[in-house]
Amino acid sequence: MTVTASPASRAAEILSRPVTLNGLTVPNRIAMAPMTRMFSPGGVPGEDVRSYYARRAAAGVGLIVTEGTYVGHESAGQSDRVPRFHGEEQLAGWAKVAEAVHAAGGTIVPQLWHIGMVREQGQAPYADAPAMGPSGIRPDGTEGTGKAMTQGDLDDVIGAFAEAAAAAERIGFDGVELHGAHGYLIDQFLWAGTNRRTDAYGGDPVSRTKFAAEIVAAVRETVSPDFPVIFRFSQWKQDAYDARLAETPEELGAILAPLAAAGVDVFHASTRRHWIPEFEGSDLNLAGWTKKLTGRPTITVGSVGLDGDFIRAFAGEGAPVQGIDDLLDRLERDEFDMVAVGRALLQDPEWAAKVLAGRTGELKPYDAAALRTLS
Ligand SMILES: Cc1cc2nc3c(=O)[nH]c(=O)nc-3n(C[C@H](O)[C@H](O)[C@H](O)COP(=O)(O)O)c2cc1C
């Protein structure tokens, strides 16, 4: 006879298993999803940002992926309150963040970001810099005032990612995540909707992946072989929730294979709802397909722990809901390796500690007011 564990203790048991990502051992399966917060004036993460991350590490988040942080290219961003991953003061701020997270028992990677054609010209931190992307097209399909990138621009941006990754290793981070998702620069190349190039960087899925693969290769060459390189990607875009990079597993495989070959250690497959099957005829979600196609460890994400149903399922009340049981089943089947949690961790810094200790009756429902503070 098998004894059925309570939902809370089953979650605690499965989520507290360590996992290895290249040379890094993460103490459990819970990651903090990258979330832009805009609390870093001058691009410098200060004491409040440091304690925001350290608090979550101390409460059991195994891997923190920081908010998107701009690489050192003048067209990379458009806010002076988003942290930068270049410059002496900015990197000194980040070094203290990494140190504080380590002191709290966690691991941390910066998410390296270039926004490409999302940029409005005239915005900080470099007002005169042009918006640029593969074809000067915005992710909403409009032709902006932006510039189609020249080979020189591509080389500069590739160099900026590699430099940021080298800095990450130098100042004590545990790896890097490259932001290839949601309609920003790297994704603008991956997606046919924004990439109309007729040179080697445009055309079929493999050609559209060339820029991303060159960034990965440059990063891989710059950092130590055992330093984890995570690549985040998505089908959906900030301006187009229904957009798709790949309509079939074959197309997805064509995009992921060159990235894996270039040196991606871990894929972070960004979906808005983790339980939705990605392609017809299989239950696998995007992270599941990604692992099946590449053999690399993957991170899933999307509405974990957000609603009252999730909390009730933990507490064992009412009918089982999609939330936790399905997620744990998929983890047990090795469909993916880690679960990233976004908004629920904004709401409740103690989210991971409560889940890992089975104190799930204490979980708090999400309220968008959490976006306004850095508590
Ligand atoms: C306030 C906020 C900021 C975000 N910023 C980023 C970001 O900088 N980089 C990124 O890849 N995703 C970003 N996301 C998406 C999250 O990483 C995550 O994929 C999404 O919130 C879904 O997870 P959740 O349902 O657990 O919140 C952001 C989400 C929120 C709510």
PDB file of C-alpha atoms in Angstrom, residues 9 69 96 111 148 153 158 184 232 276 299 304 322 351:
ATOM      1  CA  SER A   9       4.615  17.769   2.026  1.00  0.00           C
ATOM      2  CA  THR A  69      19.795  44.675 -16.702  1.00  0.00           C
ATOM      3  CA  LYS A  96      27.142  43.641  -3.334  1.00  0.00           C
ATOM      4  CA  GLN A 111      19.464  38.723 -16.795  1.00  0.00           C
ATOM      5  CA  ALA A 148      18.124  48.147 -39.276  1.00  0.00           C
ATOM      6  CA  ASP A 153      26.024  47.198 -34.847  1.00  0.00           C
ATOM      7  CA  ILE A 158      27.514  40.759 -29.392  1.00  0.00           C
ATOM      8  CA  TYR A 184      13.123  42.440 -27.162  1.00  0.00           C
ATOM      9  CA  ARG A 232      15.328  32.707 -21.929  1.00  0.00           C
ATOM     10  CA  ILE A 276      -0.889  24.842 -21.358  1.00  0.00           C
ATOM     11  CA  ILE A 299      13.064  26.125 -16.325  1.00  0.00           C
ATOM     12  CA  VAL A 304       2.703  29.480 -10.498  1.00  0.00           C
ATOM     13  CA  GLN A 322      -4.364  22.424 -12.193  1.00  0.00           C
ATOM     14  CA  TRP A 351       6.758  32.262  -0.593  1.00  0.00           C
TER      15      TRP A 351
END
